[in-house]
Amino acid sequence: MVQARIAGSGGVCIGKGVFGRSYMSGCHVCGSMGRSDWNSQFGRRKKNGTAGGADGQKSDGLTAVPGVMEETGRLSGGKVYLAGGGCGDAELVTLKAVKALQKCDTVVYDSLVSEELLQWTRSDCERIFVGKRYQCHSSGQLEINALLIEKAREGKTVVRLKGGDPYVFGRGGEEFQALLDAGVCCEAIPGVTSAIAVPAAAGIPVTHRGLSDSVTVVTGTAAKTGGREELELDFHALAQLKGTLVILMGMHHLAKIVVGLLAAGKDRNTPCAIIMEGTTERQRVVRAPLFELAARAAERGLTAPAVIVVGAVAKLELIMYDMPVAGISVGVTGTARFADKLSCALREKGVDIRDMSFMEIRPSSDSLPDLADCGWLVFTSPNGVEVFLEKMRLERLDLRTLSGHKIAVIGPGTAERLKEAGLYADYMPEVYDAAHLAEGLSDIIMAEQEKERPGSTGWAQSKVMFLRAKQGSGVPSRIFRERRIPYEEHALYELGVQEQKRDAVITKEPDYIAFGSAMGARVYFEGMEKKGIRNTRSRYVCIGEQCAKEVRKYVAEPPLIAEKADVHAIVDCLCSDRVRNAAFSTRI
């Protein structure tokens, strides 16, 4: 086996060939790149998997070097995953696509991709938007192809994230072929296509016994011919279909499509439906017979993105409506764990989630403290439990280490995270904040002190260990000092701010913004002051009084406060406010 390193090449591979980076020296992303430029830059891959010609010979500007590997024994260069991101609802993404996002160095994504999916990427992941909408293309197809090749040649793992399925009118085949032609390692990850999922979200199965035993998917986009846009649809063939016709990207030519089908003999009373922004909380549906479809859609103000369904199944409505707050938008802040839990709870209520999380957990590099003389271990957040358990794992400590210790927690969220690890809290205050935790726990310890004999080494004489964030409240330490109870504080982690993301989300104005901590609220408003931004539209929902106290420093309107410090209480608080203010206007 030949093992070698091509100095400075950062080459990419396919089959037995490695294509050196030097041949990309003249390449740059440029909207004016033509087909001839493309071929001269990247060449054509022959069927044998090399760049063409005899083995190892130069052809079309690329050189194939059979069997060359890095010193690690792996083929050199990066890899591109052409992944489908599903349609609309971020939860429709596949597990395989999520795994690719979690490990990628660069993600290149479209306008139809839910930005919630980007939360799966690492904090240092490069995010490149190349969104394409009707007559509003941020990047041309050749630009995108060149960008993917360039990033792979840099040795990066790249996810090309496309809406729906990359091979269903997503030009995924063109991108994959371009990667193959350039000798880039690549893999396709299928996605949930809007052609099936969006009708389903509106209660329309594309096939149904007795109504439709087939489905045809077409695109409603037009090609330019002599300066005019012409639909490339065979209306005569489509009008003869007995099954379901699904039309993607057809809203801009809806009237022409309706006229074309009617002129070709399609029954004017054929049931039809248009689903706008399907699978999201902003979903809107219009049902009408074919001859009225365009007029009905215009009356209701339906626009792209939307899916058009033509056929008997369009009259079905297999769906239950039980979402009293459906359609309102809520910005979710906080750490990833908190944001995930709150988003899941809100999504079940039909809320339109806006990811506004910009806080991150930064574990301390310090080892865990000696717990031998500690009677009580105190956790003040689920994040603290998470970091503590991970540090135990890294230090090769198991749960037997905690034998003989009692555990106190600040609230049910922290208790639940402990329970997941097989640990149960011995004390939790009725009011979930640092002051009530410290007061309640100190009362228990002082009561134990009165019961125990002088000189004994029971719970009352042992130390209390607070395992917390570096920026934690100073209230517990003050209370324990005043009551002369021995205690120690250990910072497991600190809360960091992703400033670039914070600066991006503060421009959003959803109906509500939910805060999971006082620090999160402070950082949010500091970012707004720094940018000179004012949000006069959103209402603020706080997890507790300390958080609300921070919000009051910046806004005049009193914030909403959850009755308990957990995500379900935040949801209940938001829903109650929505019911009280039924006339509260929302934007779609």
XYZ file of C-alpha atoms in Angstrom, residues 196-426:
231
model
C -46.077 13.997 0.513
C -45.662 15.676 3.919
C -47.373 19.006 3.231
C -50.642 17.471 1.953
C -50.540 15.086 4.933
C -50.240 18.042 7.318
C -53.474 19.383 5.824
C -55.182 16.013 6.246
C -54.750 14.981 2.619
C -53.236 11.546 1.879
C -51.861 11.582 -1.662
C -53.197 8.043 -2.149
C -56.411 6.676 -0.647
C -58.257 3.463 -1.452
C -61.245 4.182 -3.646
C -60.070 7.700 -4.483
C -56.501 7.513 -5.780
C -54.063 4.679 -6.342
C -51.258 6.782 -7.846
C -49.558 10.137 -7.422
C -47.751 12.311 -9.960
C -45.418 15.103 -8.839
C -44.549 17.946 -11.215
C -42.971 21.383 -10.927
C -44.836 24.528 -11.855
C -41.755 26.541 -12.715
C -41.373 27.967 -16.204
C -38.488 28.094 -18.655
C -37.568 31.291 -20.486
C -37.968 31.021 -24.256
C -37.321 34.085 -26.386
C -37.697 36.360 -23.390
C -41.005 34.752 -22.377
C -41.693 32.289 -19.577
C -43.284 29.084 -20.843
C -44.593 26.270 -18.669
C -43.071 22.938 -19.638
C -46.077 20.881 -18.572
C -47.885 18.370 -20.778
C -51.384 19.474 -19.792
C -53.041 16.897 -22.023
C -51.250 14.042 -20.230
C -51.847 15.567 -16.789
C -55.557 16.078 -17.473
C -55.953 12.350 -18.201
C -54.505 11.269 -14.854
C -56.857 9.230 -12.667
C -54.753 9.626 -9.539
C -53.439 12.588 -7.563
C -51.503 15.445 -9.142
C -49.120 17.334 -6.830
C -47.598 20.559 -8.135
C -44.569 22.078 -6.429
C -43.375 25.660 -6.968
C -46.489 26.505 -8.942
C -47.944 29.540 -7.157
C -46.424 32.120 -9.505
C -48.121 30.440 -12.475
C -51.269 29.180 -10.742
C -53.690 30.863 -13.144
C -51.849 29.443 -16.183
C -51.851 25.967 -14.633
C -55.597 26.071 -13.981
C -56.324 27.325 -17.505
C -54.029 24.688 -19.004
C -55.699 21.804 -17.166
C -59.213 23.019 -18.000
C -58.320 23.522 -21.666
C -56.929 19.976 -21.790
C -60.236 18.557 -20.584
C -59.815 18.247 -16.805
C -63.188 18.271 -15.016
C -63.787 21.810 -13.771
C -65.201 20.473 -10.481
C -62.138 18.378 -9.643
C -61.390 18.852 -5.904
C -58.234 20.889 -5.318
C -56.284 22.249 -2.371
C -53.421 24.668 -1.830
C -51.353 24.376 1.345
C -49.177 27.383 2.138
C -46.203 26.979 4.515
C -47.303 23.430 5.230
C -46.232 21.541 8.397
C -45.508 24.850 10.159
C -47.700 26.714 12.631
C -48.246 29.314 9.878
C -49.924 26.738 7.645
C -52.928 27.970 5.683
C -55.164 25.857 3.443
C -57.598 26.706 0.661
C -59.886 24.072 -0.832
C -61.859 24.731 -4.015
C -62.946 23.105 -7.279
C -60.395 23.465 -10.054
C -62.172 26.284 -11.905
C -62.281 28.467 -8.743
C -58.848 27.606 -7.365
C -56.846 30.622 -8.586
C -59.507 33.134 -7.545
C -59.922 31.545 -4.106
C -56.166 31.567 -3.498
C -55.954 35.245 -4.468
C -58.840 36.133 -2.130
C -57.094 34.448 0.799
C -53.716 35.958 -0.039
C -51.899 32.651 -0.462
C -48.339 32.936 -1.742
C -45.268 30.731 -2.124
C -44.067 28.471 -0.656
C -47.102 26.300 -1.229
C -48.074 22.874 -2.533
C -50.979 22.424 -4.957
C -53.002 19.192 -4.883
C -55.392 18.259 -7.697
C -57.599 15.186 -7.382
C -60.324 13.505 -5.353
C -58.144 13.192 -2.226
C -58.066 17.005 -1.918
C -61.573 16.927 -0.429
C -60.348 14.859 2.540
C -59.524 16.573 5.825
C -58.090 13.866 8.065
C -56.953 16.129 10.877
C -57.973 17.193 14.385
C -57.915 20.843 15.423
C -57.089 21.246 19.111
C -54.418 23.941 19.244
C -55.819 27.039 20.971
C -52.649 29.098 20.498
C -51.800 27.889 17.002
C -50.147 30.520 14.865
C -48.670 32.780 17.532
C -44.907 33.200 17.406
C -42.643 32.748 20.430
C -38.942 33.517 20.586
C -37.163 30.966 22.757
C -33.971 32.097 24.493
C -31.627 30.350 26.937
C -29.180 27.474 26.689
C -29.660 24.680 24.159
C -31.126 22.273 26.720
C -33.664 24.786 28.027
C -34.555 25.976 24.525
C -35.112 22.407 23.321
C -37.456 21.539 26.201
C -39.457 24.741 25.904
C -39.666 24.458 22.113
C -41.032 20.912 22.350
C -43.682 21.960 24.876
C -44.716 24.987 22.809
C -44.743 23.078 19.534
C -47.355 20.694 20.936
C -49.609 23.727 21.335
C -49.166 24.741 17.707
C -46.852 27.658 18.424
C -44.521 29.026 15.745
C -41.078 28.675 17.353
C -38.402 31.292 16.699
C -34.994 30.062 17.834
C -33.421 32.952 19.742
C -31.049 30.960 21.951
C -27.610 32.515 22.261
C -26.330 31.236 25.620
C -23.916 28.318 25.806
C -22.496 26.123 28.554
C -18.727 26.336 28.999
C -17.593 23.619 31.447
C -14.789 24.459 33.853
C -11.428 22.784 33.305
C -11.129 22.147 37.062
C -11.541 18.672 38.508
C -14.463 17.886 40.774
C -13.906 18.916 44.414
C -13.345 16.430 47.224
C -16.814 15.464 48.421
C -15.718 13.296 51.356
C -16.711 15.779 54.085
C -19.868 17.023 52.352
C -23.236 16.060 53.773
C -25.305 17.886 51.171
C -24.729 18.370 47.445
C -26.753 21.251 46.014
C -27.590 21.624 42.308
C -29.109 24.853 41.028
C -29.844 23.904 37.399
C -30.222 20.937 35.042
C -27.099 22.213 33.278
C -25.140 21.808 36.507
C -26.279 18.197 36.812
C -25.342 17.578 33.180
C -21.815 18.949 33.602
C -21.329 17.211 36.964
C -22.250 13.795 35.551
C -20.001 14.317 32.534
C -17.085 15.262 34.786
C -17.715 12.121 36.843
C -17.532 10.070 33.662
C -14.309 11.734 32.530
C -12.744 11.207 35.965
C -13.896 7.559 35.967
C -16.188 7.990 38.962
C -19.466 6.121 39.201
C -22.600 6.693 41.291
C -21.130 4.797 44.261
C -19.005 7.907 44.816
C -22.152 9.716 45.928
C -23.102 7.164 48.577
C -23.709 8.829 51.936
C -24.554 12.239 50.482
C -27.910 13.965 50.450
C -28.947 16.008 47.416
C -30.883 19.278 47.229
C -32.166 20.848 44.005
C -33.628 24.208 43.078
C -36.603 22.911 41.097
C -38.319 20.053 39.235
C -36.250 20.460 36.061
C -33.055 19.815 38.004
C -34.684 16.941 39.895
C -35.810 15.384 36.616
C -32.286 15.460 35.184
C -30.988 13.733 38.320
C -33.731 11.135 38.024
C -32.616 10.338 34.477
C -29.257 9.332 35.973
C -30.841 7.199 38.709
C -30.453 9.815 41.466
C -33.246 11.300 43.550
C -33.364 14.652 45.336
C -33.812 14.699 49.105
